[in-house]
Amino acid sequence: MSRIGKLPIAVPAGVTVTIKDNVVSVKGPKGELSQAVHGDISVEVKDGEIHVTRPTDDRIHRAQHGLYRALIHNMVVGVSEGYKKEMELVGVGYRASATGQVLELALGYSHAIYIKLPKEVKVEAKSERNKNPLIILESSDKQLLGQVCAKIRSLRKPEPYKGKGIKFVGEIIRRKSGKSASAK
């Protein structure tokens, strides 16, 4: 049995789970999410817990068993607590500002970069004196939040020599030493 797949998912108070035609819908205080589940995998709600089961021990069923359990768990956590990612802009002159759902970034290019974010993602930009600017993203959808963060990070990835770029708060960038003086 899959170690991940066999774990039941506890449904917190205020969250409702409905299963109809292999589509699991989760509704909570932070929003509503739904996920289509493969026809072979069965999902049922018993005693305030969600149980995911598979029909056989085939390789494909084992893989999907853990996958759909993890996706449903992420939805339950998302609609009850939500997800939050903090990104840091490291570099001289790097700035971020948010107005509504548009994020404006100055990343050392000759022009400013404007990113229109999906309505499910809330954005906040913080700039304090003598500290790196922060971008704080919040959403109930973990997949969408990760995708938006990856898009923002791809605009200026952290480089290994000076560490300049967009990185997650707490992320450690492996640094290189650069050119060394030649030994004679």
Short mmCIF file of N, CA and C in Angstrom, two decimals:
data_model
loop_
_atom_site.label_atom_id
_atom_site.label_comp_id
_atom_site.label_asym_id
_atom_site.label_seq_id
_atom_site.Cartn_x
_atom_site.Cartn_y
_atom_site.Cartn_z
N MET A 1 0.85 -1.18 0.00
CA MET A 1 0.00 0.00 0.00
C MET A 1 0.89 1.24 0.00
N SER A 2 0.45 2.27 -0.68
CA SER A 2 1.20 3.53 -0.73
C SER A 2 1.20 4.20 0.64
N ARG A 3 2.37 4.63 1.07
CA ARG A 3 2.44 5.27 2.37
C ARG A 3 1.68 6.59 2.38
N ILE A 4 1.76 7.33 1.28
CA ILE A 4 1.04 8.59 1.19
C ILE A 4 -0.44 8.32 0.94
N GLY A 5 -0.73 7.46 0.00
CA GLY A 5 -2.11 7.23 -0.42
C GLY A 5 -3.01 6.67 0.65
N LYS A 6 -2.47 5.85 1.57
CA LYS A 6 -3.34 5.23 2.57
C LYS A 6 -3.66 6.14 3.74
N LEU A 7 -2.97 7.28 3.86
CA LEU A 7 -3.26 8.20 4.95
C LEU A 7 -4.61 8.88 4.72
N PRO A 8 -5.50 8.89 5.71
CA PRO A 8 -6.77 9.61 5.54
C PRO A 8 -6.54 11.11 5.63
N ILE A 9 -7.41 11.87 4.99
CA ILE A 9 -7.33 13.33 4.99
C ILE A 9 -8.41 13.84 5.94
N ALA A 10 -8.00 14.51 7.00
CA ALA A 10 -8.96 15.07 7.96
C ALA A 10 -9.61 16.31 7.36
N VAL A 11 -10.92 16.38 7.46
CA VAL A 11 -11.66 17.53 6.94
C VAL A 11 -11.93 18.47 8.11
N PRO A 12 -11.33 19.69 8.12
CA PRO A 12 -11.55 20.62 9.23
C PRO A 12 -12.97 21.19 9.22
N ALA A 13 -13.34 21.78 10.34
CA ALA A 13 -14.66 22.40 10.45
C ALA A 13 -14.77 23.55 9.46
N GLY A 14 -15.93 23.69 8.85
CA GLY A 14 -16.15 24.77 7.89
C GLY A 14 -15.80 24.39 6.47
N VAL A 15 -15.32 23.17 6.25
CA VAL A 15 -14.95 22.72 4.91
C VAL A 15 -15.92 21.61 4.49
N THR A 16 -16.48 21.75 3.29
CA THR A 16 -17.39 20.71 2.78
C THR A 16 -16.76 20.07 1.55
N VAL A 17 -16.90 18.76 1.47
CA VAL A 17 -16.34 17.98 0.36
C VAL A 17 -17.47 17.28 -0.34
N THR A 18 -17.56 17.46 -1.67
CA THR A 18 -18.56 16.75 -2.46
C THR A 18 -17.86 16.00 -3.59
N ILE A 19 -18.34 14.78 -3.84
CA ILE A 19 -17.77 13.94 -4.89
C ILE A 19 -18.89 13.59 -5.86
N LYS A 20 -18.70 13.96 -7.14
CA LYS A 20 -19.72 13.69 -8.14
C LYS A 20 -19.03 13.42 -9.47
N ASP A 21 -19.30 12.29 -10.07
CA ASP A 21 -18.74 11.91 -11.38
C ASP A 21 -17.22 12.03 -11.42
N ASN A 22 -16.55 11.45 -10.42
CA ASN A 22 -15.08 11.46 -10.33
C ASN A 22 -14.50 12.87 -10.28
N VAL A 23 -15.25 13.84 -9.78
CA VAL A 23 -14.75 15.20 -9.56
C VAL A 23 -14.93 15.51 -8.08
N VAL A 24 -13.82 15.81 -7.41
CA VAL A 24 -13.85 16.15 -5.99
C VAL A 24 -13.87 17.66 -5.87
N SER A 25 -14.90 18.19 -5.20
CA SER A 25 -15.01 19.63 -4.98
C SER A 25 -14.89 19.91 -3.49
N VAL A 26 -14.04 20.86 -3.15
CA VAL A 26 -13.80 21.23 -1.76
C VAL A 26 -14.13 22.71 -1.61
N LYS A 27 -14.99 23.02 -0.63
CA LYS A 27 -15.40 24.40 -0.41
C LYS A 27 -15.11 24.77 1.03
N GLY A 28 -14.51 25.94 1.22
CA GLY A 28 -14.15 26.38 2.57
C GLY A 28 -14.16 27.89 2.67
N PRO A 29 -13.69 28.42 3.79
CA PRO A 29 -13.72 29.87 3.98
C PRO A 29 -12.82 30.65 3.02
N LYS A 30 -11.76 30.03 2.50
CA LYS A 30 -10.83 30.72 1.61
C LYS A 30 -11.18 30.56 0.13
N GLY A 31 -12.18 29.76 -0.20
CA GLY A 31 -12.56 29.61 -1.60
C GLY A 31 -13.05 28.21 -1.91
N GLU A 32 -13.12 27.92 -3.20
CA GLU A 32 -13.61 26.62 -3.66
C GLU A 32 -12.67 26.09 -4.74
N LEU A 33 -12.32 24.80 -4.64
CA LEU A 33 -11.44 24.15 -5.60
C LEU A 33 -12.04 22.82 -6.00
N SER A 34 -11.72 22.38 -7.22
CA SER A 34 -12.18 21.06 -7.67
C SER A 34 -11.08 20.38 -8.45
N GLN A 35 -11.08 19.05 -8.43
CA GLN A 35 -10.06 18.24 -9.08
C GLN A 35 -10.73 16.99 -9.65
N ALA A 36 -10.49 16.74 -10.94
CA ALA A 36 -10.97 15.50 -11.55
C ALA A 36 -10.05 14.37 -11.14
N VAL A 37 -10.64 13.22 -10.80
CA VAL A 37 -9.89 12.06 -10.34
C VAL A 37 -10.04 10.96 -11.38
N HIS A 38 -8.96 10.21 -11.62
CA HIS A 38 -8.99 9.09 -12.57
C HIS A 38 -10.10 8.12 -12.18
N GLY A 39 -10.74 7.52 -13.17
CA GLY A 39 -11.89 6.64 -12.93
C GLY A 39 -11.58 5.43 -12.07
N ASP A 40 -10.35 4.92 -12.09
CA ASP A 40 -10.01 3.73 -11.31
C ASP A 40 -9.84 4.03 -9.82
N ILE A 41 -9.48 5.24 -9.49
CA ILE A 41 -9.24 5.61 -8.09
C ILE A 41 -10.57 6.03 -7.46
N SER A 42 -10.88 5.46 -6.30
CA SER A 42 -12.14 5.81 -5.64
C SER A 42 -11.88 6.69 -4.43
N VAL A 43 -12.73 7.70 -4.27
CA VAL A 43 -12.62 8.66 -3.18
C VAL A 43 -13.94 8.65 -2.43
N GLU A 44 -13.87 8.53 -1.10
CA GLU A 44 -15.10 8.55 -0.29
C GLU A 44 -14.85 9.30 1.01
N VAL A 45 -15.94 9.89 1.51
CA VAL A 45 -15.88 10.65 2.75
C VAL A 45 -16.58 9.84 3.83
N LYS A 46 -15.82 9.53 4.93
CA LYS A 46 -16.38 8.77 6.06
C LYS A 46 -15.92 9.41 7.36
N ASP A 47 -16.84 9.68 8.24
CA ASP A 47 -16.54 10.17 9.59
C ASP A 47 -15.64 11.40 9.60
N GLY A 48 -15.86 12.34 8.71
CA GLY A 48 -15.07 13.56 8.67
C GLY A 48 -13.67 13.36 8.11
N GLU A 49 -13.45 12.26 7.41
CA GLU A 49 -12.17 11.99 6.77
C GLU A 49 -12.40 11.57 5.32
N ILE A 50 -11.43 11.90 4.49
CA ILE A 50 -11.48 11.49 3.08
C ILE A 50 -10.53 10.32 2.91
N HIS A 51 -11.03 9.24 2.31
CA HIS A 51 -10.22 8.05 2.06
C HIS A 51 -10.08 7.85 0.56
N VAL A 52 -8.84 7.64 0.09
CA VAL A 52 -8.56 7.38 -1.32
C VAL A 52 -8.08 5.94 -1.42
N THR A 53 -8.73 5.16 -2.30
CA THR A 53 -8.35 3.75 -2.46
C THR A 53 -8.13 3.45 -3.93
N ARG A 54 -7.34 2.39 -4.16
CA ARG A 54 -7.03 1.95 -5.53
C ARG A 54 -7.49 0.51 -5.70
N PRO A 55 -7.80 0.10 -6.94
CA PRO A 55 -8.32 -1.26 -7.15
C PRO A 55 -7.25 -2.35 -7.12
N THR A 56 -6.07 -2.08 -7.69
CA THR A 56 -5.03 -3.11 -7.77
C THR A 56 -3.69 -2.52 -7.39
N ASP A 57 -2.66 -3.37 -7.40
CA ASP A 57 -1.30 -2.93 -7.11
C ASP A 57 -0.51 -2.70 -8.38
N ASP A 58 -1.19 -2.44 -9.50
CA ASP A 58 -0.48 -2.12 -10.74
C ASP A 58 0.32 -0.83 -10.54
N ARG A 59 1.36 -0.69 -11.34
CA ARG A 59 2.23 0.48 -11.22
C ARG A 59 1.47 1.79 -11.40
N ILE A 60 0.59 1.85 -12.40
CA ILE A 60 -0.16 3.07 -12.68
C ILE A 60 -1.12 3.41 -11.53
N HIS A 61 -1.74 2.39 -10.94
CA HIS A 61 -2.66 2.62 -9.83
C HIS A 61 -1.91 3.07 -8.58
N ARG A 62 -0.74 2.51 -8.35
CA ARG A 62 0.05 2.93 -7.20
C ARG A 62 0.47 4.39 -7.34
N ALA A 63 0.87 4.78 -8.55
CA ALA A 63 1.30 6.16 -8.78
C ALA A 63 0.14 7.14 -8.60
N GLN A 64 -1.00 6.80 -9.15
CA GLN A 64 -2.15 7.70 -9.06
C GLN A 64 -2.74 7.76 -7.66
N HIS A 65 -2.60 6.69 -6.91
CA HIS A 65 -3.12 6.64 -5.55
C HIS A 65 -2.52 7.76 -4.70
N GLY A 66 -1.19 7.84 -4.66
CA GLY A 66 -0.52 8.88 -3.88
C GLY A 66 -0.73 10.27 -4.47
N LEU A 67 -0.76 10.34 -5.81
CA LEU A 67 -0.93 11.63 -6.48
C LEU A 67 -2.26 12.28 -6.10
N TYR A 68 -3.35 11.55 -6.27
CA TYR A 68 -4.66 12.15 -6.02
C TYR A 68 -4.89 12.41 -4.54
N ARG A 69 -4.31 11.60 -3.67
CA ARG A 69 -4.42 11.87 -2.23
C ARG A 69 -3.71 13.19 -1.91
N ALA A 70 -2.53 13.40 -2.48
CA ALA A 70 -1.78 14.63 -2.24
C ALA A 70 -2.52 15.84 -2.81
N LEU A 71 -3.08 15.70 -4.01
CA LEU A 71 -3.81 16.82 -4.62
C LEU A 71 -5.04 17.21 -3.79
N ILE A 72 -5.78 16.19 -3.31
CA ILE A 72 -6.97 16.47 -2.50
C ILE A 72 -6.56 17.09 -1.17
N HIS A 73 -5.49 16.60 -0.57
CA HIS A 73 -5.00 17.17 0.70
C HIS A 73 -4.61 18.64 0.50
N ASN A 74 -3.93 18.95 -0.61
CA ASN A 74 -3.55 20.33 -0.89
C ASN A 74 -4.78 21.22 -1.06
N MET A 75 -5.85 20.68 -1.65
CA MET A 75 -7.07 21.46 -1.80
C MET A 75 -7.71 21.74 -0.44
N VAL A 76 -7.77 20.72 0.43
CA VAL A 76 -8.38 20.89 1.75
C VAL A 76 -7.60 21.92 2.57
N VAL A 77 -6.28 21.83 2.56
CA VAL A 77 -5.45 22.80 3.30
C VAL A 77 -5.61 24.19 2.68
N GLY A 78 -5.69 24.28 1.36
CA GLY A 78 -5.80 25.56 0.67
C GLY A 78 -7.07 26.31 1.00
N VAL A 79 -8.22 25.60 1.01
CA VAL A 79 -9.48 26.30 1.27
C VAL A 79 -9.68 26.57 2.75
N SER A 80 -8.94 25.89 3.64
CA SER A 80 -9.10 26.15 5.07
C SER A 80 -8.05 27.15 5.58
N GLU A 81 -6.77 26.97 5.22
CA GLU A 81 -5.71 27.84 5.72
C GLU A 81 -5.14 28.74 4.63
N GLY A 82 -5.00 28.24 3.42
CA GLY A 82 -4.40 29.00 2.33
C GLY A 82 -2.89 28.79 2.29
N TYR A 83 -2.28 29.20 1.20
CA TYR A 83 -0.84 29.08 1.02
C TYR A 83 -0.24 30.47 0.83
N LYS A 84 1.01 30.62 1.27
CA LYS A 84 1.69 31.91 1.21
C LYS A 84 3.13 31.69 0.80
N LYS A 85 3.60 32.45 -0.18
CA LYS A 85 5.00 32.39 -0.61
C LYS A 85 5.57 33.80 -0.56
N GLU A 86 6.81 33.91 -0.07
CA GLU A 86 7.49 35.20 -0.02
C GLU A 86 8.72 35.13 -0.91
N MET A 87 8.86 36.12 -1.78
CA MET A 87 10.00 36.18 -2.69
C MET A 87 10.77 37.47 -2.41
N GLU A 88 12.08 37.38 -2.57
CA GLU A 88 12.96 38.48 -2.24
C GLU A 88 13.71 38.92 -3.49
N LEU A 89 13.80 40.22 -3.73
CA LEU A 89 14.54 40.77 -4.86
C LEU A 89 15.91 41.22 -4.36
N VAL A 90 16.96 40.54 -4.81
CA VAL A 90 18.32 40.85 -4.36
C VAL A 90 19.04 41.53 -5.51
N GLY A 91 19.44 42.76 -5.34
CA GLY A 91 20.16 43.48 -6.38
C GLY A 91 19.96 44.98 -6.23
N VAL A 92 20.94 45.74 -6.65
CA VAL A 92 20.87 47.19 -6.55
C VAL A 92 19.85 47.71 -7.56
N GLY A 93 18.90 48.50 -7.09
CA GLY A 93 17.90 49.09 -7.97
C GLY A 93 16.73 48.17 -8.29
N TYR A 94 16.69 46.98 -7.75
CA TYR A 94 15.56 46.07 -7.99
C TYR A 94 14.39 46.52 -7.12
N ARG A 95 13.24 46.73 -7.74
CA ARG A 95 12.07 47.21 -7.02
C ARG A 95 10.84 46.42 -7.45
N ALA A 96 9.84 46.42 -6.58
CA ALA A 96 8.55 45.79 -6.88
C ALA A 96 7.45 46.65 -6.30
N SER A 97 6.36 46.78 -7.07
CA SER A 97 5.18 47.47 -6.55
C SER A 97 3.95 46.79 -7.11
N ALA A 98 2.92 46.71 -6.28
CA ALA A 98 1.69 46.04 -6.68
C ALA A 98 0.53 47.01 -6.63
N THR A 99 -0.24 47.06 -7.72
CA THR A 99 -1.46 47.84 -7.76
C THR A 99 -2.56 46.92 -8.27
N GLY A 100 -3.45 46.52 -7.36
CA GLY A 100 -4.50 45.58 -7.74
C GLY A 100 -3.90 44.22 -8.06
N GLN A 101 -4.18 43.71 -9.25
CA GLN A 101 -3.66 42.41 -9.68
C GLN A 101 -2.49 42.55 -10.63
N VAL A 102 -1.89 43.75 -10.70
CA VAL A 102 -0.74 43.98 -11.58
C VAL A 102 0.49 44.18 -10.72
N LEU A 103 1.53 43.42 -11.02
CA LEU A 103 2.80 43.51 -10.30
C LEU A 103 3.81 44.17 -11.23
N GLU A 104 4.40 45.27 -10.77
CA GLU A 104 5.40 45.98 -11.57
C GLU A 104 6.78 45.70 -10.98
N LEU A 105 7.70 45.24 -11.83
CA LEU A 105 9.04 44.89 -11.39
C LEU A 105 10.09 45.69 -12.14
N ALA A 106 11.07 46.20 -11.42
CA ALA A 106 12.24 46.83 -12.03
C ALA A 106 13.41 45.92 -11.68
N LEU A 107 13.94 45.21 -12.67
CA LEU A 107 14.95 44.18 -12.43
C LEU A 107 16.26 44.43 -13.15
N GLY A 108 16.59 45.69 -13.39
CA GLY A 108 17.86 46.00 -14.03
C GLY A 108 17.80 45.99 -15.54
N TYR A 109 16.65 45.75 -16.12
CA TYR A 109 16.49 45.84 -17.56
C TYR A 109 16.22 47.30 -17.94
N SER A 110 16.18 47.59 -19.23
CA SER A 110 15.95 48.96 -19.67
C SER A 110 14.49 49.37 -19.53
N HIS A 111 13.63 48.43 -19.17
CA HIS A 111 12.20 48.71 -19.07
C HIS A 111 11.64 48.02 -17.83
N ALA A 112 10.50 48.49 -17.38
CA ALA A 112 9.80 47.85 -16.26
C ALA A 112 9.01 46.65 -16.79
N ILE A 113 8.82 45.65 -15.95
CA ILE A 113 8.07 44.45 -16.33
C ILE A 113 6.76 44.47 -15.56
N TYR A 114 5.65 44.33 -16.30
CA TYR A 114 4.33 44.28 -15.70
C TYR A 114 3.78 42.87 -15.85
N ILE A 115 3.30 42.30 -14.72
CA ILE A 115 2.72 40.96 -14.73
C ILE A 115 1.30 41.06 -14.20
N LYS A 116 0.34 40.61 -15.02
CA LYS A 116 -1.05 40.57 -14.58
C LYS A 116 -1.27 39.21 -13.94
N LEU A 117 -1.61 39.22 -12.66
CA LEU A 117 -1.78 37.98 -11.91
C LEU A 117 -3.22 37.50 -11.95
N PRO A 118 -3.45 36.19 -11.84
CA PRO A 118 -4.82 35.68 -11.79
C PRO A 118 -5.56 36.21 -10.57
N LYS A 119 -6.89 36.26 -10.66
CA LYS A 119 -7.68 36.84 -9.57
C LYS A 119 -7.63 35.99 -8.30
N GLU A 120 -7.25 34.71 -8.41
CA GLU A 120 -7.16 33.83 -7.23
C GLU A 120 -5.94 34.12 -6.38
N VAL A 121 -4.96 34.87 -6.92
CA VAL A 121 -3.71 35.14 -6.21
C VAL A 121 -3.73 36.58 -5.70
N LYS A 122 -3.49 36.73 -4.39
CA LYS A 122 -3.38 38.06 -3.80
C LYS A 122 -1.91 38.41 -3.71
N VAL A 123 -1.57 39.64 -4.08
CA VAL A 123 -0.17 40.05 -4.10
C VAL A 123 0.02 41.28 -3.23
N GLU A 124 1.20 41.33 -2.59
CA GLU A 124 1.56 42.49 -1.78
C GLU A 124 3.06 42.69 -1.95
N ALA A 125 3.47 43.93 -2.13
CA ALA A 125 4.89 44.25 -2.28
C ALA A 125 5.32 45.13 -1.11
N LYS A 126 6.43 44.75 -0.46
CA LYS A 126 6.94 45.51 0.68
C LYS A 126 8.34 46.00 0.36
N SER A 127 8.59 47.25 0.69
CA SER A 127 9.94 47.82 0.53
C SER A 127 10.29 48.57 1.79
N GLU A 128 11.33 48.12 2.47
CA GLU A 128 11.82 48.81 3.66
C GLU A 128 13.22 49.30 3.38
N ARG A 129 13.58 50.38 4.03
CA ARG A 129 14.90 50.96 3.84
C ARG A 129 15.98 50.00 4.33
N ASN A 130 17.05 49.86 3.54
CA ASN A 130 18.19 48.99 3.82
C ASN A 130 17.83 47.50 3.90
N LYS A 131 16.71 47.12 3.28
CA LYS A 131 16.34 45.71 3.18
C LYS A 131 15.92 45.43 1.74
N ASN A 132 16.03 44.17 1.35
CA ASN A 132 15.61 43.80 0.00
C ASN A 132 14.09 43.87 -0.12
N PRO A 133 13.58 44.30 -1.29
CA PRO A 133 12.13 44.31 -1.49
C PRO A 133 11.55 42.90 -1.44
N LEU A 134 10.34 42.78 -0.91
CA LEU A 134 9.66 41.50 -0.79
C LEU A 134 8.39 41.50 -1.63
N ILE A 135 8.10 40.35 -2.22
CA ILE A 135 6.83 40.12 -2.88
C ILE A 135 6.14 39.00 -2.11
N ILE A 136 4.94 39.25 -1.59
CA ILE A 136 4.21 38.26 -0.82
C ILE A 136 2.99 37.85 -1.64
N LEU A 137 2.90 36.55 -1.96
CA LEU A 137 1.81 36.01 -2.76
C LEU A 137 1.00 35.05 -1.91
N GLU A 138 -0.32 35.16 -1.97
CA GLU A 138 -1.21 34.28 -1.20
C GLU A 138 -2.29 33.75 -2.11
N SER A 139 -2.65 32.46 -1.91
CA SER A 139 -3.70 31.85 -2.70
C SER A 139 -4.19 30.59 -1.99
N SER A 140 -5.36 30.12 -2.38
CA SER A 140 -5.86 28.85 -1.86
C SER A 140 -5.45 27.70 -2.77
N ASP A 141 -5.01 27.98 -3.98
CA ASP A 141 -4.62 26.97 -4.95
C ASP A 141 -3.09 26.84 -4.97
N LYS A 142 -2.57 25.75 -4.44
CA LYS A 142 -1.12 25.56 -4.32
C LYS A 142 -0.46 25.46 -5.69
N GLN A 143 -1.10 24.78 -6.64
CA GLN A 143 -0.52 24.63 -7.97
C GLN A 143 -0.41 25.96 -8.69
N LEU A 144 -1.45 26.75 -8.65
CA LEU A 144 -1.45 28.05 -9.31
C LEU A 144 -0.43 28.99 -8.66
N LEU A 145 -0.33 28.96 -7.34
CA LEU A 145 0.62 29.80 -6.63
C LEU A 145 2.06 29.44 -7.02
N GLY A 146 2.36 28.16 -7.09
CA GLY A 146 3.69 27.72 -7.50
C GLY A 146 4.02 28.11 -8.92
N GLN A 147 3.02 28.03 -9.80
CA GLN A 147 3.22 28.41 -11.19
C GLN A 147 3.50 29.91 -11.33
N VAL A 148 2.77 30.73 -10.59
CA VAL A 148 2.98 32.18 -10.63
C VAL A 148 4.36 32.53 -10.08
N CYS A 149 4.76 31.87 -8.97
CA CYS A 149 6.08 32.12 -8.39
C CYS A 149 7.19 31.73 -9.36
N ALA A 150 7.02 30.61 -10.04
CA ALA A 150 8.03 30.17 -11.01
C ALA A 150 8.14 31.14 -12.17
N LYS A 151 7.02 31.71 -12.60
CA LYS A 151 7.04 32.69 -13.69
C LYS A 151 7.78 33.96 -13.26
N ILE A 152 7.50 34.44 -12.04
CA ILE A 152 8.16 35.64 -11.54
C ILE A 152 9.65 35.39 -11.39
N ARG A 153 10.02 34.24 -10.85
CA ARG A 153 11.43 33.90 -10.63
C ARG A 153 12.19 33.77 -11.94
N SER A 154 11.50 33.30 -13.00
CA SER A 154 12.16 33.10 -14.29
C SER A 154 12.57 34.42 -14.95
N LEU A 155 12.02 35.53 -14.49
CA LEU A 155 12.37 36.83 -15.07
C LEU A 155 13.80 37.23 -14.73
N ARG A 156 14.30 36.83 -13.56
CA ARG A 156 15.68 37.12 -13.16
C ARG A 156 16.08 36.09 -12.10
N LYS A 157 16.58 34.93 -12.56
CA LYS A 157 16.97 33.87 -11.64
C LYS A 157 18.20 34.30 -10.85
N PRO A 158 18.35 33.80 -9.62
CA PRO A 158 19.53 34.16 -8.83
C PRO A 158 20.79 33.61 -9.48
N GLU A 159 21.80 34.46 -9.61
CA GLU A 159 23.03 33.99 -10.23
C GLU A 159 24.04 33.62 -9.14
N PRO A 160 24.96 32.70 -9.43
CA PRO A 160 25.80 32.13 -8.37
C PRO A 160 26.99 32.98 -7.94
N TYR A 161 27.31 34.08 -8.62
CA TYR A 161 28.50 34.85 -8.28
C TYR A 161 28.22 35.92 -7.24
N LYS A 162 27.20 36.75 -7.47
CA LYS A 162 26.86 37.79 -6.50
C LYS A 162 25.55 37.48 -5.77
N GLY A 163 24.80 36.51 -6.27
CA GLY A 163 23.53 36.16 -5.64
C GLY A 163 22.38 37.07 -6.03
N LYS A 164 22.56 37.88 -7.09
CA LYS A 164 21.52 38.81 -7.52
C LYS A 164 20.41 38.04 -8.23
N GLY A 165 19.18 38.51 -8.06
CA GLY A 165 18.04 37.91 -8.74
C GLY A 165 16.84 37.81 -7.81
N ILE A 166 15.83 37.06 -8.24
CA ILE A 166 14.62 36.86 -7.45
C ILE A 166 14.72 35.47 -6.83
N LYS A 167 14.63 35.43 -5.50
CA LYS A 167 14.71 34.14 -4.81
C LYS A 167 13.63 34.07 -3.74
N PHE A 168 13.36 32.86 -3.28
CA PHE A 168 12.41 32.67 -2.19
C PHE A 168 13.08 33.06 -0.88
N VAL A 169 12.31 33.56 0.07
CA VAL A 169 12.86 33.91 1.38
C VAL A 169 13.30 32.62 2.06
N GLY A 170 14.54 32.61 2.52
CA GLY A 170 15.08 31.43 3.18
C GLY A 170 15.82 30.49 2.25
N GLU A 171 15.74 30.74 0.94
CA GLU A 171 16.43 29.89 -0.03
C GLU A 171 17.94 30.16 0.03
N ILE A 172 18.71 29.11 -0.06
CA ILE A 172 20.16 29.25 -0.03
C ILE A 172 20.71 29.09 -1.44
N ILE A 173 21.43 30.09 -1.90
CA ILE A 173 22.02 30.06 -3.24
C ILE A 173 23.47 29.61 -3.10
N ARG A 174 23.85 28.57 -3.82
CA ARG A 174 25.23 28.11 -3.80
C ARG A 174 26.08 29.12 -4.55
N ARG A 175 27.08 29.63 -3.88
CA ARG A 175 27.92 30.68 -4.46
C ARG A 175 29.19 30.11 -5.04
N LYS A 176 29.64 30.71 -6.14
CA LYS A 176 30.90 30.35 -6.75
C LYS A 176 31.94 31.41 -6.42
N SER A 177 33.20 31.05 -6.46
CA SER A 177 34.24 31.98 -6.05
C SER A 177 34.60 32.98 -7.14
N GLY A 178 34.34 32.65 -8.39
CA GLY A 178 34.70 33.57 -9.47
C GLY A 178 36.13 33.34 -9.90
N LYS A 179 36.69 34.33 -10.58
CA LYS A 179 38.07 34.19 -11.06
C LYS A 179 39.05 34.25 -9.90
N SER A 180 40.04 33.41 -9.94
CA SER A 180 41.07 33.48 -8.91
C SER A 180 42.38 33.89 -9.57
N ALA A 181 43.25 34.48 -8.78
CA ALA A 181 44.53 34.95 -9.33
C ALA A 181 45.34 33.74 -9.80
N SER A 182 46.00 33.89 -10.94
CA SER A 182 46.77 32.77 -11.49
C SER A 182 48.04 32.56 -10.66
N ALA A 183 48.33 31.30 -10.39
CA ALA A 183 49.53 30.95 -9.61
C ALA A 183 50.72 30.87 -10.56
N LYS A 184 51.84 31.51 -10.20
CA LYS A 184 53.01 31.51 -11.08
C LYS A 184 54.02 30.48 -10.65
#
